[in-house]
Short mmCIF file of C-alpha atoms in Angstrom, two decimals:
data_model
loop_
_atom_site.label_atom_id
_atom_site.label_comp_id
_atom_site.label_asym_id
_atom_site.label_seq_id
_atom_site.Cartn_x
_atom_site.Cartn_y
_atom_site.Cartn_z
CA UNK N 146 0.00 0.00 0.00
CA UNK N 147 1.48 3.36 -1.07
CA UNK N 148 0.81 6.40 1.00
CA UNK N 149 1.49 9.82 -0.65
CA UNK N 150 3.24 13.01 0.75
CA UNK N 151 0.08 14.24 0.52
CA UNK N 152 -1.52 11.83 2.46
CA UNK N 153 1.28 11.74 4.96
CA UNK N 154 1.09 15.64 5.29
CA UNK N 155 -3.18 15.67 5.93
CA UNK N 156 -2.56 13.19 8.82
CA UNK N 157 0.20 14.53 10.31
CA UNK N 158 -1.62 17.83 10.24
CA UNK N 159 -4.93 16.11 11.56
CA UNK N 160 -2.93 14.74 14.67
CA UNK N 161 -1.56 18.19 15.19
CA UNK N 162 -4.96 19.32 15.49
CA UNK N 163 -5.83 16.87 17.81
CA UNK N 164 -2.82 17.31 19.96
CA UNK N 165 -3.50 20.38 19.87
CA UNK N 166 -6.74 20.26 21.65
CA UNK N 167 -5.85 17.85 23.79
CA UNK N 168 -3.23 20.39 25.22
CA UNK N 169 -6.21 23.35 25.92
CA UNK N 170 -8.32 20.86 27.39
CA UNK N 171 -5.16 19.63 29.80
CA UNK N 172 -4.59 23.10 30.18
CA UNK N 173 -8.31 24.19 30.89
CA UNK N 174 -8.59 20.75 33.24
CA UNK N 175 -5.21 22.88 35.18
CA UNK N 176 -6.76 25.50 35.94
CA UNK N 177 -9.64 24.40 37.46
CA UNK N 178 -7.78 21.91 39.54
CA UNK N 179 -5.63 25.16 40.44
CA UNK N 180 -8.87 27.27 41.09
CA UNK N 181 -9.99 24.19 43.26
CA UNK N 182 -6.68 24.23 45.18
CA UNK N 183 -7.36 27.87 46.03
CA UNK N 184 -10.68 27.26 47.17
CA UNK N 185 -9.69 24.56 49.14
CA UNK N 186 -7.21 26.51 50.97
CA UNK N 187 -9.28 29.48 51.57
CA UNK N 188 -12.60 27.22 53.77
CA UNK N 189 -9.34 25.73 55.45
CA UNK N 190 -8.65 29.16 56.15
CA UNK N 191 -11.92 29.92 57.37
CA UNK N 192 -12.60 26.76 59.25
CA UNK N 193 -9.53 27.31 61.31
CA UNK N 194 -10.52 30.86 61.96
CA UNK N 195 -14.12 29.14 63.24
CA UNK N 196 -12.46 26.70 65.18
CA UNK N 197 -10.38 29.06 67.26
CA UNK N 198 -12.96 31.49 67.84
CA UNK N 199 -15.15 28.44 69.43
CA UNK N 200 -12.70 27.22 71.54
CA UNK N 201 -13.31 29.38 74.62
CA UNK N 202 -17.26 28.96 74.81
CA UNK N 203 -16.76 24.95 76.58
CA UNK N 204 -14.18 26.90 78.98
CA UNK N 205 -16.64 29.87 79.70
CA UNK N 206 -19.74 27.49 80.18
CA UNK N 207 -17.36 25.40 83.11
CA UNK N 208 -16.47 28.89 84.65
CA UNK N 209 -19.81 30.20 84.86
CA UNK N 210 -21.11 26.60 86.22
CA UNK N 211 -18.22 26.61 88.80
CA UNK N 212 -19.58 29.97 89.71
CA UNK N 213 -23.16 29.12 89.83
CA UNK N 214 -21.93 25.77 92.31
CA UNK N 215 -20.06 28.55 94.30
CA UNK N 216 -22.79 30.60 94.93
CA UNK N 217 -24.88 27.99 95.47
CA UNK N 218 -23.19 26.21 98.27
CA UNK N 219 -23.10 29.42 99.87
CA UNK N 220 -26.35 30.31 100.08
CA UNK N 221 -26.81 27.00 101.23
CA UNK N 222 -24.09 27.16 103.69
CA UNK N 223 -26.77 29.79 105.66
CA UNK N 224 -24.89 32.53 105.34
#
């Protein structure tokens, strides 16, 4: 089977074309996964922040109970 230049040339031009897209749609697929990343990072970000601004509200609730069970035994002391 003979293939001409001509022949050769179209397919070779064809698979250019196709690499080609291939490449924008690896490069499109990039930046999403790089717009993900940043997304990602950012409710880390903010789900840290959340954490550490909850952190004190178990500590306050055994403080005031402490207090409450203070003043209670001392009213109930009689005094």
């Amino acid at each position: 089977m003979y293939i001409s230049p001509a022949q050769m040339y179209q397919e070779v031009r064809t698979l250019a074309e196709t690499v080609g897209r291939i490449e924008s749609k690896i490069d499109g697929l990039l930046q999403e996964t790089k717009d993900i990343r940043v997304d990602l990072a950012d409710h880390e970000a903010r789900i840290r922040t959340l954490e550490t601004a909850r952190w004190p509200l178990p500590s306050l609730a055994a403080v005031v109970s402490l207090g409450a069970l203070g003043i209670a035994l001392y009213t109930a002391s009689g005094r």
